[in-house]
């Protein structure tokens, strides 16, 4: 058997009468007529099958059932108000969805977002990091903004800065002639993986894929232990690694582009302009 659903309007009328101990004063507080409040209380009593108030010479007093309901009514009305406030606040709060490469999401973007949050606390930014090759195609559906890497001189969107791909390894690592190079890279679809393989093959250097991960932190950790070399952007070189050059072929340059969804919201446009300005500045103004 389905339990009756307590109507919030009936509970509000009940709570007002319970607080003021008077149908007349409750009606005034609710901006209703006394007869309307009386009808609501009668309907609530019929739903519950219990008498909630008893009239006395001193006024209206709660019955034992009414006193028990008073506790539940307060909790239900408070929870209802909390839910309404939370959803209204969420509606007022603007959300911007940003897709970005893992290294930028770790090093470059956080300080810029901290600056942005101080000026626009009402705008919430949701970030997804990972391979950005397919992210621009999902603008409007999954992202409002995407910061993606493209081969130098290629790709659409707004050019933010030019990066140089470099070989990197642990401080103690050195390339020894004729050794098979262990390489830590990212999954297929990553430009660095393609460039590394093409460059080593073109140079005729023996190599093996020693480690694959989607995250910069995992690749960096393997390289920092001296277990492999990897490819990173020179400006976001992790502190535990150093750039290798001797005995390794040069790597291409990369362009970092900002992609904006069509019909961009004002909050997203504000963030886009902030990121465009911040990333276009010299690295010394961005990196912590």
PDB file of N, CA, C and O in Angstrom, residues 12-57:
ATOM      1  N   UNK A  12       3.069  23.572   5.834  1.00  0.00           N
ATOM      2  CA  UNK A  12       3.320  24.968   6.184  1.00  0.00           C
ATOM      3  C   UNK A  12       2.180  25.524   7.029  1.00  0.00           C
ATOM      4  O   UNK A  12       2.408  26.243   8.011  1.00  0.00           O
ATOM      5  N   UNK A  13       0.957  25.178   6.662  1.00  0.00           N
ATOM      6  CA  UNK A  13      -0.198  25.633   7.444  1.00  0.00           C
ATOM      7  C   UNK A  13      -0.147  25.028   8.839  1.00  0.00           C
ATOM      8  O   UNK A  13      -0.386  25.715   9.841  1.00  0.00           O
ATOM      9  N   UNK A  14       0.165  23.734   8.920  1.00  0.00           N
ATOM     10  CA  UNK A  14       0.266  23.069  10.214  1.00  0.00           C
ATOM     11  C   UNK A  14       1.345  23.726  11.076  1.00  0.00           C
ATOM     12  O   UNK A  14       1.134  23.998  12.271  1.00  0.00           O
ATOM     13  N   UNK A  15       2.533  23.978  10.474  1.00  0.00           N
ATOM     14  CA  UNK A  15       3.644  24.555  11.233  1.00  0.00           C
ATOM     15  C   UNK A  15       3.290  25.951  11.731  1.00  0.00           C
ATOM     16  O   UNK A  15       3.658  26.341  12.854  1.00  0.00           O
ATOM     17  N   UNK A  16       2.552  26.719  10.931  1.00  0.00           N
ATOM     18  CA  UNK A  16       2.173  28.070  11.342  1.00  0.00           C
ATOM     19  C   UNK A  16       1.203  28.040  12.525  1.00  0.00           C
ATOM     20  O   UNK A  16       1.339  28.805  13.485  1.00  0.00           O
ATOM     21  N   UNK A  17       0.226  27.148  12.454  1.00  0.00           N
ATOM     22  CA  UNK A  17      -0.731  27.042  13.571  1.00  0.00           C
ATOM     23  C   UNK A  17      -0.005  26.547  14.823  1.00  0.00           C
ATOM     24  O   UNK A  17      -0.256  27.045  15.934  1.00  0.00           O
ATOM     25  N   UNK A  18       0.890  25.573  14.653  1.00  0.00           N
ATOM     26  CA  UNK A  18       1.626  25.040  15.798  1.00  0.00           C
ATOM     27  C   UNK A  18       2.502  26.113  16.439  1.00  0.00           C
ATOM     28  O   UNK A  18       2.650  26.171  17.664  1.00  0.00           O
ATOM     29  N   UNK A  19       3.063  27.005  15.613  1.00  0.00           N
ATOM     30  CA  UNK A  19       3.937  28.049  16.139  1.00  0.00           C
ATOM     31  C   UNK A  19       3.145  29.152  16.837  1.00  0.00           C
ATOM     32  O   UNK A  19       3.504  29.595  17.934  1.00  0.00           O
ATOM     33  N   UNK A  20       2.058  29.586  16.194  1.00  0.00           N
ATOM     34  CA  UNK A  20       1.310  30.730  16.733  1.00  0.00           C
ATOM     35  C   UNK A  20       0.214  30.319  17.714  1.00  0.00           C
ATOM     36  O   UNK A  20      -0.364  31.183  18.380  1.00  0.00           O
ATOM     37  N   UNK A  21      -0.081  29.011  17.784  1.00  0.00           N
ATOM     38  CA  UNK A  21      -1.129  28.506  18.677  1.00  0.00           C
ATOM     39  C   UNK A  21      -2.461  29.189  18.413  1.00  0.00           C
ATOM     40  O   UNK A  21      -3.270  29.396  19.321  1.00  0.00           O
ATOM     41  N   UNK A  22      -2.681  29.544  17.156  1.00  0.00           N
ATOM     42  CA  UNK A  22      -3.916  30.241  16.801  1.00  0.00           C
ATOM     43  C   UNK A  22      -4.115  30.137  15.299  1.00  0.00           C
ATOM     44  O   UNK A  22      -3.180  30.378  14.529  1.00  0.00           O
ATOM     45  N   UNK A  23      -5.346  29.825  14.883  1.00  0.00           N
ATOM     46  CA  UNK A  23      -5.650  29.772  13.458  1.00  0.00           C
ATOM     47  C   UNK A  23      -5.657  31.178  12.866  1.00  0.00           C
ATOM     48  O   UNK A  23      -5.245  31.384  11.724  1.00  0.00           O
ATOM     49  N   UNK A  24      -6.116  32.142  13.661  1.00  0.00           N
ATOM     50  CA  UNK A  24      -6.187  33.521  13.180  1.00  0.00           C
ATOM     51  C   UNK A  24      -4.793  34.081  12.933  1.00  0.00           C
ATOM     52  O   UNK A  24      -4.519  34.659  11.869  1.00  0.00           O
ATOM     53  N   UNK A  25      -3.893  33.935  13.920  1.00  0.00           N
ATOM     54  CA  UNK A  25      -2.534  34.464  13.756  1.00  0.00           C
ATOM     55  C   UNK A  25      -1.781  33.699  12.678  1.00  0.00           C
ATOM     56  O   UNK A  25      -0.970  34.277  11.938  1.00  0.00           O
ATOM     57  N   UNK A  26      -2.023  32.396  12.554  1.00  0.00           N
ATOM     58  CA  UNK A  26      -1.378  31.605  11.508  1.00  0.00           C
ATOM     59  C   UNK A  26      -1.839  32.082  10.135  1.00  0.00           C
ATOM     60  O   UNK A  26      -1.027  32.188   9.203  1.00  0.00           O
ATOM     61  N   UNK A  27      -3.126  32.367   9.994  1.00  0.00           N
ATOM     62  CA  UNK A  27      -3.653  32.844   8.714  1.00  0.00           C
ATOM     63  C   UNK A  27      -3.014  34.176   8.330  1.00  0.00           C
ATOM     64  O   UNK A  27      -2.673  34.414   7.162  1.00  0.00           O
ATOM     65  N   UNK A  28      -2.834  35.056   9.320  1.00  0.00           N
ATOM     66  CA  UNK A  28      -2.189  36.348   9.054  1.00  0.00           C
ATOM     67  C   UNK A  28      -0.743  36.150   8.600  1.00  0.00           C
ATOM     68  O   UNK A  28      -0.292  36.799   7.650  1.00  0.00           O
ATOM     69  N   UNK A  29      -0.013  35.263   9.281  1.00  0.00           N
ATOM     70  CA  UNK A  29       1.385  35.013   8.922  1.00  0.00           C
ATOM     71  C   UNK A  29       1.506  34.421   7.524  1.00  0.00           C
ATOM     72  O   UNK A  29       2.472  34.693   6.803  1.00  0.00           O
ATOM     73  N   UNK A  30       0.515  33.618   7.130  1.00  0.00           N
ATOM     74  CA  UNK A  30       0.549  32.966   5.815  1.00  0.00           C
ATOM     75  C   UNK A  30      -0.117  33.794   4.732  1.00  0.00           C
ATOM     76  O   UNK A  30      -0.117  33.384   3.558  1.00  0.00           O
ATOM     77  N   UNK A  31      -0.704  34.929   5.136  1.00  0.00           N
ATOM     78  CA  UNK A  31      -1.432  35.793   4.198  1.00  0.00           C
ATOM     79  C   UNK A  31      -2.598  35.038   3.557  1.00  0.00           C
ATOM     80  O   UNK A  31      -2.830  35.112   2.350  1.00  0.00           O
ATOM     81  N   UNK A  32      -3.318  34.307   4.389  1.00  0.00           N
ATOM     82  CA  UNK A  32      -4.486  33.570   3.938  1.00  0.00           C
ATOM     83  C   UNK A  32      -5.642  33.862   4.884  1.00  0.00           C
ATOM     84  O   UNK A  32      -5.471  34.449   5.946  1.00  0.00           O
ATOM     85  N   UNK A  33      -6.799  33.387   4.501  1.00  0.00           N
ATOM     86  CA  UNK A  33      -7.955  33.548   5.382  1.00  0.00           C
ATOM     87  C   UNK A  33      -7.925  32.434   6.430  1.00  0.00           C
ATOM     88  O   UNK A  33      -7.342  31.372   6.219  1.00  0.00           O
ATOM     89  N   UNK A  34      -8.620  32.716   7.549  1.00  0.00           N
ATOM     90  CA  UNK A  34      -8.664  31.714   8.609  1.00  0.00           C
ATOM     91  C   UNK A  34      -9.378  30.455   8.126  1.00  0.00           C
ATOM     92  O   UNK A  34      -8.980  29.338   8.459  1.00  0.00           O
ATOM     93  N   UNK A  35     -10.401  30.620   7.319  1.00  0.00           N
ATOM     94  CA  UNK A  35     -11.147  29.457   6.835  1.00  0.00           C
ATOM     95  C   UNK A  35     -10.273  28.599   5.924  1.00  0.00           C
ATOM     96  O   UNK A  35     -10.362  27.363   5.950  1.00  0.00           O
ATOM     97  N   UNK A  36      -9.416  29.233   5.119  1.00  0.00           N
ATOM     98  CA  UNK A  36      -8.535  28.477   4.237  1.00  0.00           C
ATOM     99  C   UNK A  36      -7.542  27.646   5.046  1.00  0.00           C
ATOM    100  O   UNK A  36      -7.275  26.477   4.720  1.00  0.00           O
ATOM    101  N   UNK A  37      -6.993  28.225   6.119  1.00  0.00           N
ATOM    102  CA  UNK A  37      -6.058  27.489   6.977  1.00  0.00           C
ATOM    103  C   UNK A  37      -6.787  26.342   7.670  1.00  0.00           C
ATOM    104  O   UNK A  37      -6.259  25.230   7.782  1.00  0.00           O
ATOM    105  N   UNK A  38      -8.012  26.581   8.121  1.00  0.00           N
ATOM    106  CA  UNK A  38      -8.799  25.528   8.780  1.00  0.00           C
ATOM    107  C   UNK A  38      -9.036  24.363   7.824  1.00  0.00           C
ATOM    108  O   UNK A  38      -8.945  23.191   8.210  1.00  0.00           O
ATOM    109  N   UNK A  39      -9.340  24.675   6.553  1.00  0.00           N
ATOM    110  CA  UNK A  39      -9.552  23.624   5.550  1.00  0.00           C
ATOM    111  C   UNK A  39      -8.281  22.817   5.346  1.00  0.00           C
ATOM    112  O   UNK A  39      -8.316  21.579   5.239  1.00  0.00           O
ATOM    113  N   UNK A  40      -7.127  23.486   5.304  1.00  0.00           N
ATOM    114  CA  UNK A  40      -5.860  22.787   5.099  1.00  0.00           C
ATOM    115  C   UNK A  40      -5.546  21.851   6.260  1.00  0.00           C
ATOM    116  O   UNK A  40      -5.085  20.716   6.053  1.00  0.00           O
ATOM    117  N   UNK A  41      -5.789  22.310   7.469  1.00  0.00           N
ATOM    118  CA  UNK A  41      -5.528  21.460   8.644  1.00  0.00           C
ATOM    119  C   UNK A  41      -6.465  20.266   8.642  1.00  0.00           C
ATOM    120  O   UNK A  41      -6.067  19.124   8.949  1.00  0.00           O
ATOM    121  N   UNK A  42      -7.733  20.496   8.274  1.00  0.00           N
ATOM    122  CA  UNK A  42      -8.685  19.399   8.231  1.00  0.00           C
ATOM    123  C   UNK A  42      -8.274  18.359   7.177  1.00  0.00           C
ATOM    124  O   UNK A  42      -8.367  17.158   7.406  1.00  0.00           O
ATOM    125  N   UNK A  43      -7.808  18.832   6.020  1.00  0.00           N
ATOM    126  CA  UNK A  43      -7.339  17.919   4.968  1.00  0.00           C
ATOM    127  C   UNK A  43      -6.136  17.100   5.446  1.00  0.00           C
ATOM    128  O   UNK A  43      -6.053  15.896   5.214  1.00  0.00           O
ATOM    129  N   UNK A  44      -5.234  17.763   6.174  1.00  0.00           N
ATOM    130  CA  UNK A  44      -4.048  17.060   6.666  1.00  0.00           C
ATOM    131  C   UNK A  44      -4.440  16.007   7.690  1.00  0.00           C
ATOM    132  O   UNK A  44      -3.908  14.883   7.678  1.00  0.00           O
ATOM    133  N   UNK A  45      -5.351  16.333   8.558  1.00  0.00           N
ATOM    134  CA  UNK A  45      -5.827  15.372   9.560  1.00  0.00           C
ATOM    135  C   UNK A  45      -6.501  14.181   8.887  1.00  0.00           C
ATOM    136  O   UNK A  45      -6.319  13.033   9.313  1.00  0.00           O
ATOM    137  N   UNK A  46      -7.259  14.445   7.827  1.00  0.00           N
ATOM    138  CA  UNK A  46      -7.921  13.349   7.117  1.00  0.00           C
ATOM    139  C   UNK A  46      -6.899  12.444   6.433  1.00  0.00           C
ATOM    140  O   UNK A  46      -7.049  11.219   6.429  1.00  0.00           O
ATOM    141  N   UNK A  47      -5.863  13.050   5.878  1.00  0.00           N
ATOM    142  CA  UNK A  47      -4.810  12.260   5.225  1.00  0.00           C
ATOM    143  C   UNK A  47      -4.096  11.365   6.221  1.00  0.00           C
ATOM    144  O   UNK A  47      -3.789  10.207   5.928  1.00  0.00           O
ATOM    145  N   UNK A  48      -3.831  11.910   7.393  1.00  0.00           N
ATOM    146  CA  UNK A  48      -3.066  11.172   8.399  1.00  0.00           C
ATOM    147  C   UNK A  48      -3.948  10.299   9.282  1.00  0.00           C
ATOM    148  O   UNK A  48      -3.451   9.399   9.955  1.00  0.00           O
ATOM    149  N   UNK A  49      -5.220  10.589   9.299  1.00  0.00           N
ATOM    150  CA  UNK A  49      -6.122   9.815  10.151  1.00  0.00           C
ATOM    151  C   UNK A  49      -5.880  10.078  11.616  1.00  0.00           C
ATOM    152  O   UNK A  49      -6.013   9.174  12.449  1.00  0.00           O
ATOM    153  N   UNK A  50      -5.520  11.313  11.945  1.00  0.00           N
ATOM    154  CA  UNK A  50      -5.238  11.657  13.346  1.00  0.00           C
ATOM    155  C   UNK A  50      -5.596  13.115  13.597  1.00  0.00           C
ATOM    156  O   UNK A  50      -5.475  13.958  12.712  1.00  0.00           O
ATOM    157  N   UNK A  51      -6.077  13.406  14.829  1.00  0.00           N
ATOM    158  CA  UNK A  51      -6.374  14.764  15.234  1.00  0.00           C
ATOM    159  C   UNK A  51      -5.076  15.439  15.622  1.00  0.00           C
ATOM    160  O   UNK A  51      -4.274  14.892  16.397  1.00  0.00           O
ATOM    161  N   UNK A  52      -4.820  16.625  15.079  1.00  0.00           N
ATOM    162  CA  UNK A  52      -3.532  17.292  15.296  1.00  0.00           C
ATOM    163  C   UNK A  52      -3.621  18.431  16.308  1.00  0.00           C
ATOM    164  O   UNK A  52      -2.631  18.737  16.977  1.00  0.00           O
ATOM    165  N   UNK A  53      -4.787  19.071  16.423  1.00  0.00           N
ATOM    166  CA  UNK A  53      -4.944  20.199  17.338  1.00  0.00           C
ATOM    167  C   UNK A  53      -6.204  20.010  18.184  1.00  0.00           C
ATOM    168  O   UNK A  53      -7.159  19.358  17.785  1.00  0.00           O
ATOM    169  N   UNK A  54      -6.156  20.623  19.352  1.00  0.00           N
ATOM    170  CA  UNK A  54      -7.317  20.626  20.230  1.00  0.00           C
ATOM    171  C   UNK A  54      -7.551  22.057  20.685  1.00  0.00           C
ATOM    172  O   UNK A  54      -6.613  22.750  21.105  1.00  0.00           O
ATOM    173  N   UNK A  55      -8.789  22.534  20.551  1.00  0.00           N
ATOM    174  CA  UNK A  55      -9.106  23.902  20.963  1.00  0.00           C
ATOM    175  C   UNK A  55      -9.383  23.925  22.468  1.00  0.00           C
ATOM    176  O   UNK A  55     -10.100  23.078  22.991  1.00  0.00           O
ATOM    177  N   UNK A  56      -8.808  24.921  23.130  1.00  0.00           N
ATOM    178  CA  UNK A  56      -9.036  25.123  24.561  1.00  0.00           C
ATOM    179  C   UNK A  56      -9.376  26.593  24.782  1.00  0.00           C
ATOM    180  O   UNK A  56      -9.309  27.403  23.852  1.00  0.00           O
ATOM    181  N   UNK A  57      -9.697  26.934  25.994  1.00  0.00           N
ATOM    182  CA  UNK A  57      -9.971  28.342  26.293  1.00  0.00           C
ATOM    183  C   UNK A  57      -8.729  29.191  26.096  1.00  0.00           C
ATOM    184  O   UNK A  57      -8.823  30.374  25.752  1.00  0.00           O
TER     185      UNK A  57
END
